[in-house]
Structures are given as structure tokens and as C-alpha cells.
XYZ file of C-alpha atoms in Angstrom:
605
model
C 80.276 -0.756 52.229
C 79.822 1.657 49.364
C 76.288 2.738 48.517
C 74.943 2.575 45.008
C 74.949 5.712 42.929
C 71.180 6.123 42.996
C 71.100 5.849 46.779
C 73.897 8.375 47.199
C 72.114 10.706 44.828
C 68.939 10.400 46.870
C 70.717 11.793 50.036
C 72.360 14.651 48.156
C 70.723 18.103 48.037
C 68.754 18.877 44.894
C 70.841 20.091 42.009
C 70.147 23.150 39.969
C 68.992 22.518 36.419
C 71.527 22.969 33.725
C 71.516 25.894 31.368
C 68.724 25.517 28.860
C 66.774 23.130 31.061
C 63.237 24.023 32.097
C 62.880 25.848 35.361
C 61.375 24.353 38.464
C 57.719 24.842 39.150
C 55.632 24.577 42.236
C 53.517 21.833 40.706
C 54.600 18.507 42.261
C 53.743 16.454 39.189
C 55.636 18.738 36.825
C 58.517 18.910 39.316
C 58.841 15.120 39.355
C 58.545 15.002 35.562
C 61.335 17.563 35.152
C 63.600 15.604 37.518
C 62.888 12.432 35.562
C 63.818 14.162 32.300
C 67.032 15.514 33.824
C 67.923 12.086 35.100
C 67.206 10.556 31.742
C 69.358 13.140 29.956
C 72.505 12.200 31.898
C 74.476 9.400 30.259
C 75.001 6.289 32.366
C 72.021 6.904 34.668
C 69.462 4.281 35.526
C 66.651 6.243 33.912
C 68.671 6.538 30.709
C 69.190 2.799 30.664
C 65.462 2.319 31.082
C 64.655 4.834 28.364
C 67.178 3.294 26.046
C 65.104 0.146 25.885
C 62.328 -0.402 23.382
C 59.184 1.637 24.009
C 55.949 0.128 25.024
C 53.651 -1.463 22.529
C 54.691 -2.459 19.050
C 56.288 0.771 17.882
C 59.529 -1.143 17.122
C 57.865 -4.136 15.529
C 56.035 -7.304 16.521
C 59.148 -9.090 17.865
C 59.461 -6.985 20.997
C 60.403 -8.870 24.123
C 57.290 -9.703 26.149
C 56.703 -7.541 29.153
C 56.993 -8.991 32.632
C 53.923 -8.964 34.796
C 56.075 -8.692 37.929
C 59.334 -6.806 38.479
C 62.491 -8.816 38.903
C 63.414 -9.637 42.473
C 66.670 -8.178 43.823
C 68.921 -9.426 46.639
C 68.354 -6.270 48.638
C 66.198 -3.193 48.365
C 69.136 -0.962 47.540
C 70.482 -3.322 44.882
C 66.995 -3.693 43.429
C 66.651 0.073 43.346
C 69.905 0.263 41.432
C 69.059 -2.439 38.828
C 65.220 -2.404 38.505
C 63.141 0.365 36.848
C 62.119 3.371 38.829
C 58.547 2.166 39.409
C 59.979 -0.751 41.425
C 60.272 1.654 44.369
C 56.437 2.081 44.368
C 54.056 0.077 46.497
C 52.839 -3.319 45.367
C 49.249 -2.254 44.696
C 50.343 0.756 42.642
C 52.737 -1.394 40.630
C 49.954 -3.880 39.893
C 47.637 -1.156 38.577
C 50.408 0.267 36.390
C 51.110 -3.171 34.902
C 47.416 -3.697 34.127
C 47.232 -0.362 32.336
C 50.412 -1.171 30.453
C 49.121 -4.551 29.270
C 45.855 -2.959 28.071
C 47.746 -0.305 26.167
C 49.927 -2.938 24.524
C 46.870 -5.011 23.450
C 45.116 -1.980 21.931
C 48.254 -0.959 20.061
C 48.636 -4.506 18.737
C 45.007 -4.581 17.498
C 45.357 -1.225 15.808
C 48.551 -2.307 14.119
C 46.990 -5.562 12.897
C 43.909 -3.724 11.554
C 46.039 -1.125 9.793
C 48.280 -3.708 8.154
C 45.325 -5.917 7.201
C 43.456 -3.057 5.532
C 46.635 -1.952 3.786
C 47.179 -5.484 2.432
C 43.517 -5.671 1.329
C 43.761 -2.333 -0.450
C 47.014 -3.360 -2.095
C 45.477 -6.603 -3.362
C 42.356 -4.845 -4.639
C 44.528 -2.266 -6.349
C 46.380 -4.942 -8.279
C 43.160 -6.807 -9.137
C 41.454 -3.675 -10.395
C 44.610 -2.688 -12.201
C 44.642 -6.000 -14.041
C 40.950 -5.695 -14.921
C 41.257 -2.131 -16.172
C 44.403 -2.950 -18.081
C 42.592 -5.701 -19.958
C 39.554 -3.542 -20.631
C 41.065 -0.148 -21.352
C 44.544 -1.223 -22.353
C 47.162 1.509 -22.243
C 44.687 4.035 -20.857
C 44.716 2.288 -17.520
C 47.158 3.662 -15.030
C 45.930 1.988 -11.894
C 49.333 0.488 -11.226
C 50.755 3.984 -10.685
C 48.211 4.933 -8.070
C 49.540 7.202 -5.394
C 48.701 7.199 -1.729
C 45.532 9.251 -2.229
C 44.190 6.713 -4.717
C 44.810 3.917 -2.228
C 42.908 5.781 0.435
C 40.029 6.443 -1.955
C 39.870 2.798 -2.963
C 39.898 1.730 0.673
C 37.087 4.169 1.453
C 34.978 2.779 -1.387
C 35.500 -0.787 -0.174
C 34.534 0.147 3.379
C 31.445 1.983 2.097
C 30.394 -1.068 0.112
C 30.784 -3.337 3.146
C 28.791 -0.902 5.279
C 25.996 -0.799 2.693
C 25.842 -4.608 2.626
C 25.574 -4.758 6.416
C 22.846 -2.112 6.497
C 20.934 -3.912 3.746
C 21.029 -7.154 5.717
C 19.625 -5.409 8.785
C 16.953 -3.436 6.960
C 15.939 -6.091 4.466
C 16.911 -9.593 5.628
C 16.299 -12.712 3.591
C 15.091 -13.091 0.039
C 11.622 -11.673 0.684
C 12.816 -8.102 0.320
C 11.204 -6.154 -2.466
C 14.539 -4.539 -3.298
C 16.014 -7.929 -4.164
C 13.164 -8.941 -6.456
C 14.537 -8.042 -9.822
C 11.443 -9.431 -11.521
C 9.499 -6.415 -10.298
C 11.523 -4.234 -12.658
C 11.071 -6.467 -15.688
C 7.575 -7.937 -15.297
C 4.678 -6.065 -16.919
C 2.148 -4.208 -14.785
C -0.794 -6.554 -14.056
C -4.395 -5.582 -14.515
C -5.492 -4.117 -11.149
C -9.076 -5.332 -11.647
C -8.270 -9.019 -12.157
C -8.263 -11.737 -9.493
C -8.601 -9.514 -6.434
C -9.884 -12.394 -4.320
C -7.164 -14.782 -5.593
C -9.735 -16.596 -7.719
C -9.906 -17.086 -11.432
C -10.688 -14.005 -13.481
C -13.079 -16.153 -15.523
C -16.426 -16.993 -13.986
C -19.563 -18.742 -15.225
C -22.712 -16.610 -14.825
C -25.621 -18.257 -13.055
C -28.348 -15.667 -13.624
C -29.727 -14.032 -16.760
C -29.917 -10.255 -16.541
C -31.285 -7.787 -19.059
C -29.447 -4.838 -20.526
C -31.139 -2.519 -18.062
C -29.921 -4.627 -15.137
C -26.311 -4.638 -16.356
C -26.013 -1.081 -17.615
C -25.813 1.304 -14.683
C -25.336 4.885 -15.875
C -26.726 7.479 -13.484
C -27.069 11.035 -14.721
C -26.122 12.464 -11.355
C -26.289 16.252 -11.302
C -24.354 17.436 -8.275
C -25.368 21.052 -8.994
C -29.056 20.107 -9.105
C -31.260 18.390 -6.536
C -30.122 14.748 -6.809
C -28.963 13.019 -3.634
C -26.767 9.979 -2.987
C -27.970 7.932 0.014
C -25.510 5.453 1.529
C -27.066 2.434 3.276
C -24.391 1.365 5.743
C -24.598 -2.280 6.844
C -22.523 -3.220 9.882
C -19.078 -4.792 9.338
C -19.087 -4.663 5.537
C -16.308 -2.104 5.104
C -18.798 0.746 4.915
C -16.701 3.003 7.127
C -13.794 2.866 4.676
C -16.062 3.425 1.692
C -17.821 6.313 3.475
C -14.469 8.026 4.040
C -13.691 7.622 0.342
C -16.913 9.445 -0.504
C -16.037 12.540 1.539
C -12.248 12.628 1.251
C -11.203 10.896 -1.962
C -13.419 12.207 -4.783
C -12.376 14.814 -7.326
C -15.001 17.537 -7.036
C -15.355 21.145 -8.086
C -16.090 21.934 -4.442
C -14.561 19.207 -2.232
C -15.979 18.297 1.144
C -14.637 20.301 4.071
C -13.285 17.921 6.715
C -11.909 19.345 9.956
C -9.349 17.623 12.147
C -10.920 15.813 15.090
C -14.433 15.722 13.587
C -15.984 12.711 11.907
C -18.552 14.618 9.863
C -17.592 16.645 6.810
C -19.490 19.420 5.054
C -20.322 18.321 1.496
C -22.144 21.211 -0.180
C -23.103 21.545 -3.799
C -21.148 24.084 -5.863
C -22.631 27.494 -5.123
C -25.239 26.151 -2.675
C -25.439 25.446 1.038
C -27.088 22.095 0.477
C -25.583 18.633 0.756
C -25.411 16.170 -2.127
C -24.527 13.139 0.074
C -26.596 11.514 2.818
C -24.222 9.323 4.822
C -22.657 8.863 8.212
C -19.714 11.174 7.475
C -21.784 13.981 5.906
C -25.137 14.191 7.717
C -24.522 11.784 10.600
C -27.048 9.186 11.718
C -30.002 11.445 10.897
C -32.386 8.504 10.449
C -30.990 6.390 13.259
C -27.878 4.319 13.827
C -27.311 2.027 10.811
C -30.754 2.689 9.366
C -31.985 -0.012 6.971
C -33.865 0.250 3.664
C -37.267 0.525 5.357
C -36.135 3.395 7.583
C -34.196 5.331 4.937
C -36.906 5.297 2.263
C -39.411 6.804 4.696
C -37.015 9.096 6.588
C -34.620 10.657 4.080
C -37.149 12.805 2.129
C -38.546 14.334 5.303
C -35.094 14.959 6.791
C -33.687 16.570 3.639
C -36.665 18.791 2.847
C -37.610 19.414 6.476
C -40.973 20.976 7.138
C -41.311 22.281 3.595
C -44.661 21.728 1.975
C -44.791 18.642 -0.216
C -45.975 20.721 -3.184
C -42.918 23.007 -2.863
C -40.413 20.194 -2.574
C -38.130 19.764 -5.595
C -38.350 16.610 -7.661
C -35.280 14.851 -6.324
C -33.705 11.614 -7.446
C -32.548 9.537 -4.482
C -29.709 7.254 -5.579
C -29.241 4.501 -2.993
C -25.865 2.753 -2.697
C -24.510 0.093 -0.346
C -21.659 -2.367 0.252
C -22.039 -6.139 0.801
C -19.637 -8.690 2.253
C -19.188 -12.436 2.479
C -21.710 -13.552 5.145
C -19.341 -15.780 7.140
C -16.617 -13.124 7.344
C -19.162 -10.435 8.191
C -20.726 -12.594 10.930
C -17.367 -13.323 12.570
C -16.374 -9.666 12.341
C -19.603 -8.610 14.064
C -19.045 -11.193 16.798
C -15.563 -9.817 17.458
C -16.995 -6.290 17.505
C -19.660 -7.303 20.029
C -16.977 -8.955 22.132
C -15.257 -5.556 22.403
C -18.450 -3.965 23.779
C -20.467 -2.840 20.726
C -24.252 -2.973 21.191
C -25.892 -0.623 18.618
C -28.555 0.170 21.209
C -29.178 3.504 19.517
C -30.619 1.775 16.445
C -34.296 2.688 16.136
C -35.547 -0.164 13.887
C -38.510 1.987 12.928
C -40.968 0.131 10.706
C -44.434 1.242 9.678
C -44.094 4.346 11.812
C -43.151 2.684 15.125
C -40.225 0.858 16.756
C -40.588 -2.832 17.686
C -41.690 -3.845 21.145
C -39.565 -5.868 23.579
C -41.707 -8.938 22.815
C -41.163 -8.547 19.059
C -37.430 -7.938 19.370
C -36.024 -9.452 22.607
C -32.435 -8.843 23.702
C -29.748 -11.518 23.774
C -28.036 -10.183 26.928
C -29.129 -8.736 30.257
C -26.297 -6.376 31.171
C -25.109 -3.160 29.610
C -23.389 -4.979 26.770
C -22.432 -8.410 25.510
C -18.682 -8.004 25.824
C -16.595 -11.132 26.169
C -19.308 -13.486 24.881
C -18.005 -16.728 23.326
C -18.859 -17.637 19.771
C -21.131 -20.495 20.819
C -23.275 -18.192 22.961
C -23.372 -15.656 20.125
C -24.676 -18.308 17.741
C -27.165 -19.853 20.218
C -29.244 -16.667 20.622
C -32.354 -17.028 18.411
C -33.019 -13.253 18.471
C -29.564 -12.256 17.323
C -29.896 -9.559 14.658
C -26.545 -10.633 13.190
C -28.312 -13.605 11.581
C -29.231 -12.713 7.964
C -28.568 -9.041 8.681
C -27.872 -8.083 5.062
C -31.186 -9.499 3.793
C -33.160 -7.866 6.588
C -31.537 -4.437 6.082
C -32.032 -4.471 2.280
C -35.630 -5.739 2.191
C -38.892 -3.927 2.741
C -39.996 -5.090 6.190
C -43.493 -3.723 5.761
C -44.226 -6.629 3.401
C -43.857 -9.152 6.246
C -45.390 -7.194 9.118
C -42.110 -5.638 10.298
C -40.760 -7.526 13.341
C -43.988 -9.351 14.171
C -43.195 -12.992 13.412
C -46.803 -14.150 13.824
C -48.074 -12.435 10.659
C -47.056 -15.238 8.285
C -45.233 -18.586 8.424
C -41.473 -18.483 8.699
C -40.824 -20.133 5.351
C -43.035 -17.694 3.498
C -41.548 -14.780 5.424
C -37.992 -15.779 4.460
C -38.970 -16.093 0.800
C -40.593 -12.653 0.727
C -37.625 -11.044 2.482
C -35.108 -12.619 0.088
C -37.021 -11.611 -3.048
C -37.485 -8.080 -1.735
C -33.765 -7.767 -0.935
C -32.784 -9.021 -4.397
C -35.161 -6.619 -6.114
C -34.013 -3.606 -4.099
C -30.365 -4.497 -4.645
C -30.827 -4.898 -8.395
C -32.602 -1.549 -8.750
C -30.120 0.354 -6.600
C -27.993 2.892 -8.381
C -24.843 1.112 -7.200
C -23.597 -1.567 -4.846
C -20.092 -2.856 -4.228
C -18.441 -5.878 -2.667
C -15.828 -5.747 0.075
C -13.844 -8.535 -1.563
C -13.473 -6.538 -4.836
C -12.251 -3.077 -3.886
C -10.785 -2.042 -7.266
C -13.800 -3.299 -9.190
C -16.038 -1.448 -6.745
C -14.113 1.747 -7.438
C -14.323 1.185 -11.206
C -18.092 0.605 -11.236
C -18.782 3.609 -8.999
C -16.737 5.880 -11.255
C -18.515 4.618 -14.372
C -21.953 4.802 -12.745
C -21.792 8.350 -11.377
C -19.099 9.779 -13.685
C -17.063 10.773 -10.625
C -13.398 9.845 -10.222
C -11.511 9.033 -7.049
C -8.163 10.647 -6.301
C -6.297 7.574 -5.047
C -7.112 3.908 -5.765
C -8.847 1.656 -3.274
C -6.764 -0.820 -1.278
C -7.667 -4.486 -0.952
C -7.123 -5.737 2.625
C -7.090 -9.522 2.717
C -6.109 -9.676 6.406
C -8.899 -8.616 8.767
C -10.107 -9.426 12.274
C -12.463 -12.009 10.840
C -9.652 -13.728 8.933
C -7.671 -14.077 12.165
C -10.455 -16.212 13.717
C -9.729 -19.900 13.243
C -12.874 -22.014 12.996
C -13.356 -25.611 12.006
C -15.604 -26.892 9.272
C -18.456 -27.685 11.643
C -18.667 -24.112 12.974
C -18.450 -22.701 9.463
C -21.352 -24.890 8.348
C -23.394 -23.709 11.304
C -22.661 -20.046 10.549
C -23.701 -20.618 6.932
C -26.909 -22.249 8.168
C -27.701 -19.301 10.431
C -27.122 -16.923 7.498
C -28.622 -19.011 4.690
C -30.568 -16.027 3.334
C -27.431 -13.876 3.294
C -25.527 -16.661 1.549
C -28.062 -16.790 -1.278
C -28.237 -12.991 -1.524
C -24.446 -12.696 -1.673
C -24.230 -15.310 -4.436
C -26.826 -13.352 -6.412
C -25.065 -10.032 -5.741
C -21.641 -11.378 -6.693
C -22.944 -12.751 -9.991
C -24.671 -9.457 -10.832
C -21.638 -7.438 -9.753
C -19.160 -9.360 -11.912
C -21.480 -9.365 -14.921
C -21.882 -5.613 -14.609
C -18.152 -5.221 -14.420
C -17.488 -7.318 -17.526
C -20.290 -5.603 -19.394
C -18.866 -2.164 -18.596
C -15.362 -3.261 -19.588
C -16.567 -4.632 -22.928
C -18.573 -1.472 -23.516
C -15.463 0.595 -22.793
C -13.383 -1.459 -25.241
C -16.017 -1.172 -27.947
C -16.150 2.581 -27.445
C -12.386 2.743 -27.833
C -12.598 0.641 -31.012
C -15.277 2.936 -32.419
C -13.087 5.980 -31.759
C -10.197 4.317 -33.572
C -12.423 3.606 -36.558
C -13.577 7.227 -36.664
C -9.986 8.368 -36.445
C -9.072 6.055 -39.333
C -11.875 7.455 -41.475
C -10.784 10.984 -40.638
C -7.199 10.214 -41.658
C -8.402 8.687 -44.916
C -10.383 11.781 -45.767
C -7.508 14.100 -44.921
C -5.115 12.052 -47.072
C -7.472 12.047 -50.051
C -8.130 15.757 -49.701
C -4.416 16.565 -49.572
C -3.653 14.313 -52.531
C -6.389 15.761 -54.760
C -5.476 19.336 -53.854
C -1.833 18.783 -54.813
C -2.896 17.062 -58.040
C -5.266 19.880 -58.970
C -2.628 22.516 -58.346
C -0.128 20.701 -60.560
C -2.617 20.359 -63.419
C -3.632 24.009 -63.254
C 0.001 25.176 -63.436
C 1.268 22.945 -66.287
C -1.622 21.331 -68.130
C 0.396 20.505 -71.305
C 3.319 19.099 -69.385
C 1.058 16.927 -67.244
C -0.606 15.516 -70.376
C 2.769 14.697 -71.949
C 4.130 13.127 -68.772
C 0.953 11.257 -67.869
C -0.502 9.852 -71.057
C -2.530 7.361 -68.990
C -5.289 9.247 -67.077
C -5.959 6.222 -64.820
C -2.452 6.350 -63.307
C -3.486 8.916 -60.699
C -6.474 6.819 -59.703
C -4.286 3.744 -59.336
C -1.842 5.703 -57.226
C -4.641 6.948 -55.009
C -6.009 3.442 -54.573
C -2.577 2.121 -53.645
C -2.151 4.860 -51.056
C -5.557 4.085 -49.587
C -4.822 0.359 -49.404
C -1.483 0.946 -47.673
C -3.062 3.300 -45.149
C -5.899 0.863 -44.450
C -3.507 -2.053 -43.951
C -1.250 -0.093 -41.595
C -4.179 1.089 -39.457
C -5.721 -2.393 -39.353
C -2.398 -3.909 -38.292
C -2.096 -1.314 -35.534
C -5.617 -2.105 -34.351
C -4.883 -5.846 -34.351
C -1.782 -5.259 -32.246
C -3.603 -3.108 -29.691
C -6.759 -5.180 -29.367
C -5.156 -8.228 -27.621
C -3.623 -5.948 -24.978
C -6.892 -4.212 -24.209
C -9.033 -7.346 -24.392
C -6.746 -9.678 -22.404
C -8.647 -12.256 -20.393
C -11.811 -11.846 -22.505
C -13.070 -13.675 -25.593
C -13.406 -11.565 -28.699
C -15.268 -14.046 -30.931
C -18.299 -11.811 -31.568
C -17.390 -8.489 -33.166
C -20.822 -6.982 -33.659
C -21.375 -3.310 -33.095
C -24.108 -3.851 -30.523
C -22.380 -4.308 -27.156
C -25.453 -5.703 -25.437
C -26.004 -8.482 -27.972
C -22.303 -9.284 -27.835
C -22.307 -9.682 -24.062
C -25.621 -11.516 -23.813
C -24.461 -13.902 -26.525
C -21.294 -14.544 -24.581
C -23.320 -15.263 -21.441
C -25.472 -17.780 -23.293
C -22.355 -19.456 -24.643
C -20.732 -19.638 -21.175
C -23.843 -21.227 -19.757
């Protein structure tokens, strides 16, 4: 029986490569590759028949015959070797791995071909669409239809860039809440930053009658002199934030020196080694931790002037300032702070020259701190200093016997404390409210004639706002802090009236400046007109008499010019006044700002 050609060739000695063929190498892989190329180059060989078929993948189109997962079975091994591909002689496991790799390669080539053709079709369609649009818009100037291959690639790149930007925008800014998608922000006018900070109406009805001296707060603070600002810091009222503003956010000739890692800053007067600010972040707790009004008024002069003789002490003006907060929010914030381990044990509570005894001021807890206490236990303690803290820290405790509750009845004691706190608050140089940050900034700047670098930020989400309480607990907290509730209502009314009074005074000052500017322009116009008229008459007196037989013509002309100028300036003032006085009634236009505001208060009441 005759053997197949491939079998006979396998028993023959190796042939020498033909002329021009690559030489043999010692590398077995390259040696086998060279033999395969030689076999493929001979016409009629099995390798040539295999190579003559379509290549793998989709290089010849999508209608290529599907590849077989298994090689065709032959009647005998020799016949199969003659008719099947060369890799049929390999082992079964090796053939299986080669088929898996071949199928993966075919799938990747198919996907790449589909993606390429799809993008090409998309670019072609977009090219025609844009060509039609440009042809309608620009007419004969459009030559999009004659785009070359580079233009197609550029158009495809732009489309892909646009799709990528859309995907990134969806990841970075999902939904319709994104600020970038709010086109109204670009078209809406800038709102007044001082209006409706607490989401309430900008209009309020005053409850108390205050004099001009109570509303007008203008402190002649001389930072180069001996005046001193004293900050009374009440717990959990936002005093830490305001204290940082005082040392880091004020435009000064000599700013405070604040070092990294240190809470205290050095706030010296220009050209002196003396501080102008008495606060936590400038002098520390020199009079005790969170010293109240009673402690500060008796401690600050001695701390500032030291052991200097009283006759040699300079005549200083101590300007006291503080910040108040809604009593319920402040109470809940202090409870959360105590839960985290705060005790304020270092507070001295010095009154009338001595601290209170343990019988006068018992403690609500027995351990090192009161951490983890529930709200009910916090409210049940009758000696809790969190109850009516703002009234107690702003009043003069010497009027009620300090912390000795047996000096007078409780009702009388509460009345004296409340009246003392109201009086001290009203006569303070400045006080602000946590719920009105921008108004607080405005009043401080107008009071002390000192400007902040960056505006204050209103935080409506705090630890106290995260506490969910029912109506019953809120009523109980208000009952425990009934003195603070009345003091805060009084302070809020005084604060808002001061703000409106200062705003009206500012608008009236601006109106007065416009009137002075109008008078100045009138005088300049008349002076220029009369000078030009006098020069003309001095040069040609006869000609002027012949041309102007009526001597009253110049006066009429001058009056017409004055009337036109007055009307134009008045129209300009009428157009500007509604913008500056938005949200306020302008019924009374008297020159006295105090009478105007007081009259408005009487009308509102």
C-alpha cells in the first residue's frame, strides 16, 4: 500500500533550503517556523492548501464559513494527517486550547469590526446632517459635503468628546439639583444678603419702644488709644466662630498674628505691645472659663492694668460684646456637648469676691463627667446651669445674692435677673444673634467702623437641628428656659430694629450725598454758562446787542437749562431709590432719620 505524500516526506532526511530561503537556526521554534514556511511555499502541499483558505477572523468579510470546534475525523491516522490541518497531529488537550484561543480572537476581531463600521456610519450620517444644516445657513460657503478623511476623523473626535462630557457630567452632577444645570442662577438678580436669613418674612412688627439712643449704636473705638473690646462668650451660641472672625477676619493696619497649632493670637495695637481685644482667642480665659458679666466687670480692669496704681491707670473704655442664640437650640446643643464629655469644671463662678460653695451650687453628676446622659436626665436636674444660662451670664448676680437662693423669693429673684440682663444687653456696645449672621456682621461693622475681609456664613444645619424632639419635650425645654425665652424675644426685637434703623440711616445719608452732588452740578453749570456769556459780551458788545434785542432771552435760556438738569437728576434719583429701599416703606421723607423711623414704628404697631 502506498503511503501518503506527507508520511513519506516525514521519513525522508531534511532537505536543504532553496536559494534565497532563510538559513536554519539553532532555535527550535524558528526552525519549525522556517520549515512551515518552506512547506507552504511549495505548490500542492498540504500547508499550502491550508494557507490558501480564508484567514482567521473577519478579514475577508462577515460571510466567512464558521470555524469548527473539533477537527474532522479521518478513517485512519495517516489519512487524517494527509487531509486535516497540521495541528490535527497535536494532542487533544493542546488542540482544545488552540481552538479556544482562536474563537476568542475571532470574537474580538468581530467586535472591533462592528465598532469601526458603526462609528464610520455614525460619522457619515452626522456629516450629511451637518452639511445640510450648514448649506441652509451659509449657502454656497458651506463645503461640508466635500470633507476629506481628516475632516471625518475630526468630526468623529468631537462627537466622542461630547459623549464623554455628558457621561462625566452625569457622574459628577446627577439629577436636576446640580447648580450647573440651574440656568436661573445666571439670569436672576442678586438677592439682598441681609434679608430673610432665618427663612422668615423680612417684615416684622416691633413689640418694644426704644429711644434713639437705644437704636443708634456708634462706638468711637480708637484702636491706637486705650479702648478695649471685651467679648462675653456664652456656651453654645456660636461664640467660637465669632471669636475667630475677630482675630482672623478683620481688616486692620496691624492684623493679629496667629501661629499654626496655637489657638491664641497676638492682637497688638499699631505701634504698641498692648492688646485691643479681650477674648478667648487673644488673651485666653484670663478671668476664668466662660466668665459671665459679673466676673468680667470686676476682673478685666485688674487683669489688663495689672498691679499698676489706680491713679496711674489710663481712662479706658471697655466695650462689651456678646452673641445670643435661640434658647431651645442652645439647650439641645449644650446637652449634646455634655454627652460628649464636656463639664466646664474650670469655670470659677466668682461672685462678690468668692466662688460658690457646694451647697449653693450642687453638681448634677457624681463621676468625672456626665457623658452619655439621656435628655430626660439632663432636664430633671434642678441644679443644671444650662437652664436660663443666657440670663444668668448677662445679669449682675450681686443684685440677688449671687448663688445663694435663700436671699429672696424665687419669683422676685427671676424678675431682678431678667431686668438686669435686659438692661446690660441694651447698654452693651454690640450684640449679635446666631440666627442672623449677615446682619450681625453688618451691625458690628457699622458700630465699630471695622470691616471684615470675608462675609459671615449662615449655617442652618447644626447638631441641635439634628435632634428630633416632640412637641411635649419642646414645651418642657421652653418652660425650663422661660427667662431665656423672654430675653431672646427682647433681644431679637432690639436687634432687628437696630438693623432697620441703621439701614434707613444709611439710605438717607446716600440721598443727602446725591442732593449735595446735584447742587454742586447746578452751581458748576451756572458758573460755566455765565462765564461763556460774559466772554462773548466782552468780545462783541455791538454784535450781541444786534443779535439779542431781548435781554431776558439769556435768563430764559438759563432757567430752561436749570429745569432740564433738575428734572433729569430727580428722575435718576426716583429710579435709584426703589432699588436701595426695597422691602421698606418710604412714606415719610423727612430729613430727620430718627423721627422717620420712630414714626414708622408707631404706624406698624
